[in-house]
């Protein structure tokens, strides 16, 4: 069933695909929260979505092409939190290829050309290849996942992403036994990205994950947010979202995915080794050398009396990802 929205008349893309089981599980989670007395904001968020007849979907802002998705069974721990406004999520960005001010990417990224777009998969895989963005979009079912994104600078957002687990792509390309890490190379095009060439970072912006982190179902290859294709400033046409790591691990506008044996050099690690380690797991106990990581400011909660939130270990995803780091000294591997 497609539900037209009352305010914009746009068709909500999710409702038709919500499985009764997902709805049922969400209700159960809500009841558990209520039983635990932690229901306030969750009830408000739930009620707002229910009022639109969207059991668990999110109203789309209606600016860009719709990207239909079904509600994911691998949802984040943030599901019941109030979503960040689309306006904030799309105008307060880090995308240094378009400038270092938070407002720069929204202003400057319209020049980015997202079609045609190819993502090359190479390195230690049995089936390397080039994927056109349209094929990549269809490689697996698009899912909506509500994840927190916590930036190392001390702010966070809650965003309904659209995409599928990166593991879907990885399984298809069949990594060789020697592949231990995955490197993500992003576009560096001086013609369309005005700050590529500036000395702030070594271009292209590169990120990396250990293969088991990349295979973890929470690691999302994202093509959209709020039910629409990604706006350019958020990393169109395809980016990573790794919800238990600081935001800078979530590489935007990816053009190459390379399977390698050794830990790849990453953009921020190369720029300031002491400040940005390879792992970059959200960890309130490990301070950034120049500031604490114990609390965070939720974007949209900026009032005079707004309290900072306590930052959670692994950004609140410890139950799902903690075992990836069993036995590791997370102060050393920060
Ligand atoms: N990817 C590229 N290519 N270039 C960047 O400058 N910034 C990172 C990450 N991915 C960045 C990038 C940082 S520091 C953050 S916090 C997130 O993108 C921000 O994502 P958002 O703007 O969608 O919130």
Short mmCIF file of C-alpha atoms and ligand atoms in Angstrom, two decimals:
data_model
loop_
_atom_site.label_atom_id
_atom_site.label_comp_id
_atom_site.label_asym_id
_atom_site.label_seq_id
_atom_site.Cartn_x
_atom_site.Cartn_y
_atom_site.Cartn_z
CA UNK A 1 0.00 0.00 0.00
CA UNK A 2 1.36 3.44 -0.92
CA UNK A 3 0.33 6.28 1.31
CA UNK A 4 0.18 9.80 -0.16
CA UNK A 5 1.43 12.40 2.28
CA UNK A 6 -1.08 15.00 3.34
CA UNK A 7 1.28 17.96 3.28
CA UNK A 8 3.24 17.46 0.06
CA UNK A 9 1.24 14.87 -1.80
CA UNK A 10 4.42 12.84 -2.26
CA UNK A 11 4.06 9.12 -2.11
CA UNK A 12 5.73 7.59 0.87
CA UNK A 13 8.06 4.93 -0.43
CA UNK A 14 8.36 2.67 2.58
CA UNK A 15 4.98 1.69 3.86
CA UNK A 16 4.31 -0.87 1.15
CA UNK A 17 7.37 -2.85 2.07
CA UNK A 18 7.19 -2.92 5.83
CA UNK A 19 6.91 -6.46 7.01
CA UNK A 20 4.37 -7.12 9.74
CA UNK A 21 7.16 -8.77 11.70
CA UNK A 22 9.30 -5.61 11.69
CA UNK A 23 6.33 -3.59 12.88
CA UNK A 24 5.62 -6.09 15.57
CA UNK A 25 9.24 -6.05 16.73
CA UNK A 26 9.27 -2.26 16.87
CA UNK A 27 6.12 -2.24 18.99
CA UNK A 28 7.69 -4.76 21.32
CA UNK A 29 10.80 -2.62 21.63
CA UNK A 30 8.66 0.40 22.41
CA UNK A 31 6.79 -1.50 25.10
CA UNK A 32 10.09 -2.62 26.60
CA UNK A 33 11.30 0.98 26.65
CA UNK A 34 8.10 2.10 28.28
CA UNK A 35 8.38 -0.62 30.87
CA UNK A 36 11.89 0.64 31.59
CA UNK A 37 10.60 4.17 32.07
CA UNK A 38 12.74 5.53 29.22
CA UNK A 39 9.88 6.21 26.88
CA UNK A 40 9.56 10.02 26.61
CA UNK A 41 11.38 10.90 23.42
CA UNK A 42 10.78 7.48 21.95
CA UNK A 43 7.02 7.80 22.32
CA UNK A 44 7.11 11.25 20.74
CA UNK A 45 9.11 9.99 17.78
CA UNK A 46 6.86 6.98 17.43
CA UNK A 47 3.71 9.07 17.67
CA UNK A 48 4.98 11.52 15.05
CA UNK A 49 5.63 8.69 12.61
CA UNK A 50 2.37 6.93 13.45
CA UNK A 51 0.41 10.15 12.93
CA UNK A 52 1.52 10.11 9.31
CA UNK A 53 0.38 6.55 8.98
CA UNK A 54 3.98 5.46 8.73
CA UNK A 55 4.51 2.70 11.18
CA UNK A 56 8.25 2.91 10.95
CA UNK A 57 9.00 4.86 7.80
CA UNK A 58 10.22 8.41 7.60
CA UNK A 59 8.64 11.30 5.72
CA UNK A 60 10.79 12.22 2.77
CA UNK A 61 11.53 15.85 2.16
CA UNK A 62 10.52 15.60 -1.48
CA UNK A 63 13.44 17.37 -3.12
CA UNK A 64 15.32 14.57 -4.78
CA UNK A 65 14.40 11.31 -6.50
CA UNK A 66 12.67 8.82 -4.21
CA UNK A 67 14.65 5.74 -3.27
CA UNK A 68 12.19 3.10 -2.08
CA UNK A 69 13.40 0.85 0.70
CA UNK A 70 12.06 -1.74 3.05
CA UNK A 71 12.58 -1.46 6.75
CA UNK A 72 15.71 -3.36 7.71
CA UNK A 73 15.84 -6.28 10.06
CA UNK A 74 19.42 -5.17 10.87
CA UNK A 75 18.29 -1.89 12.30
CA UNK A 76 20.30 0.38 14.53
CA UNK A 77 19.94 0.96 18.24
CA UNK A 78 18.83 4.52 17.41
CA UNK A 79 15.46 3.54 15.97
CA UNK A 80 13.40 5.08 18.72
CA UNK A 81 15.29 8.36 18.91
CA UNK A 82 14.06 11.57 17.35
CA UNK A 83 15.39 11.90 13.83
CA UNK A 84 17.61 14.82 12.95
CA UNK A 85 15.84 17.26 10.65
CA UNK A 86 16.66 16.70 7.00
CA UNK A 87 17.64 20.34 6.75
CA UNK A 88 20.32 19.94 9.43
CA UNK A 89 21.55 16.63 8.04
CA UNK A 90 21.96 18.14 4.58
CA UNK A 91 23.39 21.56 5.47
CA UNK A 92 25.78 20.80 8.34
CA UNK A 93 28.35 18.58 6.66
CA UNK A 94 31.95 17.52 6.47
CA UNK A 95 33.06 16.99 2.88
CA UNK A 96 36.40 18.72 2.57
CA UNK A 97 36.51 18.36 -1.21
CA UNK A 98 33.90 21.14 -1.14
CA UNK A 99 35.31 23.30 1.65
CA UNK A 100 36.08 23.09 5.35
CA UNK A 101 33.16 25.08 6.71
CA UNK A 102 30.08 23.02 7.67
CA UNK A 103 27.93 25.06 5.27
CA UNK A 104 30.35 24.74 2.33
CA UNK A 105 29.34 21.29 1.01
CA UNK A 106 25.65 22.20 0.61
CA UNK A 107 26.70 25.41 -1.14
CA UNK A 108 29.44 23.99 -3.36
CA UNK A 109 28.52 20.35 -4.04
CA UNK A 110 25.89 20.99 -6.75
CA UNK A 111 28.86 20.87 -9.19
CA UNK A 112 29.46 17.18 -8.40
CA UNK A 113 28.41 14.99 -11.33
CA UNK A 114 26.96 11.73 -10.04
CA UNK A 115 26.06 10.23 -13.45
CA UNK A 116 27.65 8.36 -15.09
CA UNK A 117 29.39 6.83 -12.06
CA UNK A 118 31.44 3.68 -11.76
CA UNK A 119 32.76 1.88 -8.70
CA UNK A 120 35.74 -0.32 -9.39
CA UNK A 121 36.30 -3.38 -7.22
CA UNK A 122 39.90 -4.54 -7.36
CA UNK A 123 42.79 -6.14 -5.52
CA UNK A 124 42.69 -9.47 -3.74
CA UNK A 125 39.33 -10.76 -5.00
CA UNK A 126 38.42 -13.63 -7.31
CA UNK A 127 35.90 -11.54 -9.20
CA UNK A 128 37.14 -7.98 -9.67
CA UNK A 129 34.98 -5.70 -11.78
CA UNK A 130 33.50 -2.35 -12.55
CA UNK A 131 29.99 -1.62 -11.34
CA UNK A 132 27.93 1.13 -12.92
CA UNK A 133 25.96 2.95 -10.23
CA UNK A 134 22.61 1.74 -11.60
CA UNK A 135 23.76 -1.89 -11.31
CA UNK A 136 25.16 -1.28 -7.85
CA UNK A 137 21.84 0.19 -6.74
CA UNK A 138 20.09 -3.00 -7.82
CA UNK A 139 22.64 -5.46 -6.49
CA UNK A 140 20.62 -6.05 -3.34
CA UNK A 141 17.32 -4.85 -1.84
CA UNK A 142 17.45 -1.28 -0.54
CA UNK A 143 16.79 -1.07 3.19
CA UNK A 144 16.10 1.80 5.53
CA UNK A 145 18.37 1.85 8.58
CA UNK A 146 18.18 4.45 11.31
CA UNK A 147 21.71 4.96 12.55
CA UNK A 148 23.44 7.50 14.73
CA UNK A 149 26.45 9.19 13.20
CA UNK A 150 28.87 10.54 15.81
CA UNK A 151 31.51 12.91 14.57
CA UNK A 152 34.92 13.11 16.22
CA UNK A 153 34.31 16.85 16.58
CA UNK A 154 31.70 16.19 19.28
CA UNK A 155 28.34 16.30 17.52
CA UNK A 156 25.93 13.60 16.45
CA UNK A 157 22.86 13.07 14.28
CA UNK A 158 20.24 10.33 13.84
CA UNK A 159 19.63 9.66 10.17
CA UNK A 160 17.42 7.21 8.26
CA UNK A 161 19.88 5.90 5.68
CA UNK A 162 18.94 3.88 2.62
CA UNK A 163 21.23 1.17 1.32
CA UNK A 164 22.27 -2.41 1.95
CA UNK A 165 25.01 -4.17 3.86
CA UNK A 166 28.39 -3.83 2.18
CA UNK A 167 28.77 -7.57 2.80
CA UNK A 168 26.30 -8.19 -0.06
CA UNK A 169 28.82 -6.76 -2.52
CA UNK A 170 31.82 -8.34 -0.80
CA UNK A 171 30.31 -11.85 -0.98
CA UNK A 172 29.81 -11.46 -4.71
CA UNK A 173 33.39 -10.47 -5.46
CA UNK A 174 34.81 -13.34 -3.36
CA UNK A 175 37.82 -12.03 -1.42
CA UNK A 176 40.94 -14.19 -1.58
CA UNK A 177 42.32 -15.68 1.62
CA UNK A 178 45.09 -13.08 1.70
CA UNK A 179 42.64 -10.12 1.75
CA UNK A 180 42.66 -8.70 5.27
CA UNK A 181 41.57 -5.07 4.76
CA UNK A 182 39.31 -3.08 2.48
CA UNK A 183 40.34 0.32 1.20
CA UNK A 184 37.76 2.87 0.01
CA UNK A 185 38.97 5.46 -2.46
CA UNK A 186 36.75 8.43 -3.15
CA UNK A 187 36.48 10.82 -6.07
CA UNK A 188 39.10 13.56 -6.35
CA UNK A 189 38.12 15.65 -9.33
CA UNK A 190 39.55 19.15 -9.44
CA UNK A 191 37.07 20.17 -12.12
CA UNK A 192 34.02 19.62 -9.92
CA UNK A 193 35.44 19.66 -6.39
CA UNK A 194 36.88 23.10 -5.65
CA UNK A 195 39.01 22.14 -2.61
CA UNK A 196 40.73 19.10 -4.11
CA UNK A 197 44.31 20.29 -4.37
CA UNK A 198 44.10 22.31 -1.15
CA UNK A 199 46.74 21.23 1.36
CA UNK A 200 44.37 20.33 4.16
CA UNK A 201 44.33 16.62 3.18
CA UNK A 202 46.16 14.27 0.89
CA UNK A 203 43.72 13.60 -1.99
CA UNK A 204 41.88 11.43 -2.79
CA UNK A 205 40.15 10.98 0.59
CA UNK A 206 40.78 7.34 1.48
CA UNK A 207 39.35 5.24 4.29
CA UNK A 208 39.72 1.62 5.34
CA UNK A 209 38.22 -1.17 7.39
CA UNK A 210 39.42 -4.57 8.49
CA UNK A 211 37.71 -7.22 6.34
CA UNK A 212 35.59 -8.50 9.25
CA UNK A 213 34.43 -4.94 10.01
CA UNK A 214 33.55 -4.46 6.37
CA UNK A 215 31.63 -7.76 6.41
CA UNK A 216 29.67 -6.85 9.55
CA UNK A 217 25.97 -6.47 8.68
CA UNK A 218 25.80 -3.00 10.27
CA UNK A 219 28.30 -1.64 7.73
CA UNK A 220 26.10 0.03 5.18
CA UNK A 221 26.72 0.93 1.57
CA UNK A 222 24.37 3.91 1.43
CA UNK A 223 22.71 5.42 -1.62
CA UNK A 224 20.07 7.52 0.07
CA UNK A 225 18.66 9.09 3.19
CA UNK A 226 15.15 10.08 4.29
CA UNK A 227 13.68 7.99 1.48
CA UNK A 228 15.52 9.83 -1.28
CA UNK A 229 18.80 9.51 -3.15
CA UNK A 230 21.69 11.11 -1.27
CA UNK A 231 22.13 14.82 -1.73
CA UNK A 232 25.57 15.51 -3.22
CA UNK A 233 26.87 17.01 0.03
CA UNK A 234 26.13 13.78 1.90
CA UNK A 235 28.26 11.68 -0.41
CA UNK A 236 26.24 10.95 -3.54
CA UNK A 237 25.90 8.67 -5.29
CA UNK A 238 27.31 6.09 -2.88
CA UNK A 239 29.02 6.28 0.53
CA UNK A 240 29.76 4.19 3.56
CA UNK A 241 28.03 4.43 6.91
CA UNK A 242 29.87 2.65 9.72
CA UNK A 243 27.72 3.55 12.71
CA UNK A 244 30.01 2.43 15.54
CA UNK A 245 32.97 4.47 14.26
CA UNK A 246 33.57 8.20 14.18
CA UNK A 247 32.00 9.85 11.16
CA UNK A 248 35.21 10.31 9.22
CA UNK A 249 35.36 6.55 8.55
CA UNK A 250 32.18 6.89 6.48
CA UNK A 251 33.80 7.69 3.12
CA UNK A 252 31.69 9.68 0.66
CA UNK A 253 31.40 9.46 -3.14
CA UNK A 254 33.29 6.18 -3.45
CA UNK A 255 34.93 5.24 -6.76
CA UNK A 256 37.15 2.29 -5.77
CA UNK A 257 36.88 -0.56 -3.31
CA UNK A 258 40.21 -2.33 -3.04
CA UNK A 259 40.96 -5.53 -1.13
CA UNK A 260 44.45 -5.53 0.35
CA UNK A 261 46.68 -7.49 2.70
CA UNK A 262 48.00 -4.62 4.84
CA UNK A 263 46.26 -1.89 6.79
CA UNK A 264 45.74 0.93 4.30
CA UNK A 265 46.80 4.51 4.98
CA UNK A 266 43.72 6.68 5.59
CA UNK A 267 43.18 10.38 4.94
CA UNK A 268 42.97 11.60 8.52
CA UNK A 269 45.57 9.18 9.81
CA UNK A 270 48.02 10.52 7.24
CA UNK A 271 47.12 14.12 8.12
CA UNK A 272 47.44 13.72 11.92
CA UNK A 273 48.56 10.27 13.07
CA UNK A 274 48.36 11.01 16.80
CA UNK A 275 44.79 12.25 16.54
CA UNK A 276 43.07 9.81 14.20
CA UNK A 277 43.87 6.13 14.53
CA UNK A 278 42.92 3.47 12.01
CA UNK A 279 40.17 1.94 14.16
CA UNK A 280 38.40 5.14 15.24
CA UNK A 281 35.76 3.26 17.18
CA UNK A 282 33.55 5.63 19.13
CA UNK A 283 35.06 5.40 22.61
CA UNK A 284 34.19 7.88 25.37
CA UNK A 285 37.22 6.65 27.35
CA UNK A 286 39.79 7.65 24.75
CA UNK A 287 40.06 11.41 24.43
CA UNK A 288 41.07 13.10 21.24
CA UNK A 289 44.46 14.66 22.15
CA UNK A 290 42.89 18.12 22.01
CA UNK A 291 39.42 17.47 23.50
CA UNK A 292 37.28 14.95 25.37
CA UNK A 293 35.12 12.38 23.60
CA UNK A 294 32.93 11.65 26.65
CA UNK A 295 29.91 13.70 25.55
CA UNK A 296 28.25 14.85 22.35
CA UNK A 297 25.94 17.58 21.13
CA UNK A 298 22.96 16.22 19.19
CA UNK A 299 22.41 18.49 16.21
CA UNK A 300 18.99 20.11 16.59
CA UNK A 301 19.21 20.18 20.38
CA UNK A 302 21.04 23.48 20.50
CA UNK A 303 18.85 25.52 22.86
CA UNK A 304 20.39 27.52 25.64
CA UNK A 305 19.59 24.82 28.20
CA UNK A 306 20.24 21.82 25.96
CA UNK A 307 22.32 19.28 27.81
CA UNK A 308 25.07 17.37 26.10
CA UNK A 309 24.53 13.63 25.83
CA UNK A 310 26.88 11.04 27.21
CA UNK A 311 28.67 9.31 24.37
CA UNK A 312 28.17 5.55 24.34
CA UNK A 313 30.89 2.99 23.74
CA UNK A 314 30.82 1.95 20.06
CA UNK A 315 28.19 4.69 19.66
CA UNK A 316 25.66 2.37 21.30
CA UNK A 317 26.29 -0.59 18.98
CA UNK A 318 28.50 -2.55 21.41
CA UNK A 319 26.15 -5.53 21.61
CA UNK A 320 26.46 -5.99 17.86
CA UNK A 321 30.12 -5.19 17.23
CA UNK A 322 31.98 -5.55 20.54
CA UNK A 323 33.15 -9.06 19.76
CA UNK A 324 35.11 -7.81 16.74
CA UNK A 325 37.58 -6.28 19.20
CA UNK A 326 37.73 -8.97 21.88
CA UNK A 327 41.18 -9.03 23.44
CA UNK A 328 42.36 -5.81 21.79
CA UNK A 329 43.66 -2.89 23.81
CA UNK A 330 41.30 -0.20 22.56
CA UNK A 331 43.43 2.57 24.04
CA UNK A 332 46.32 1.44 21.86
CA UNK A 333 44.19 0.66 18.81
CA UNK A 334 42.17 3.87 18.96
N1 LIG B 1 34.28 11.61 2.72
C1 LIG B 1 34.97 12.38 1.87
N2 LIG B 1 35.17 11.94 0.61
N3 LIG B 1 35.47 13.59 2.24
C2 LIG B 1 35.30 14.08 3.51
O1 LIG B 1 35.78 15.19 3.81
N4 LIG B 1 34.33 13.69 5.73
C3 LIG B 1 34.03 12.65 6.72
C4 LIG B 1 33.00 11.63 6.20
N5 LIG B 1 33.29 11.25 4.83
C5 LIG B 1 34.56 13.29 4.44
C6 LIG B 1 34.03 12.05 3.99
C7 LIG B 1 33.61 13.19 8.00
S1 LIG B 1 34.79 13.99 8.92
C8 LIG B 1 32.33 13.04 8.47
S2 LIG B 1 31.92 13.51 10.07
C9 LIG B 1 31.26 12.48 7.64
O2 LIG B 1 31.70 12.20 6.31
C10 LIG B 1 30.12 13.46 7.58
O3 LIG B 1 29.01 12.95 6.91
P1 LIG B 1 27.69 13.84 6.76
O4 LIG B 1 28.09 15.15 6.17
O5 LIG B 1 26.76 13.07 5.89
O6 LIG B 1 27.15 14.04 8.15
#
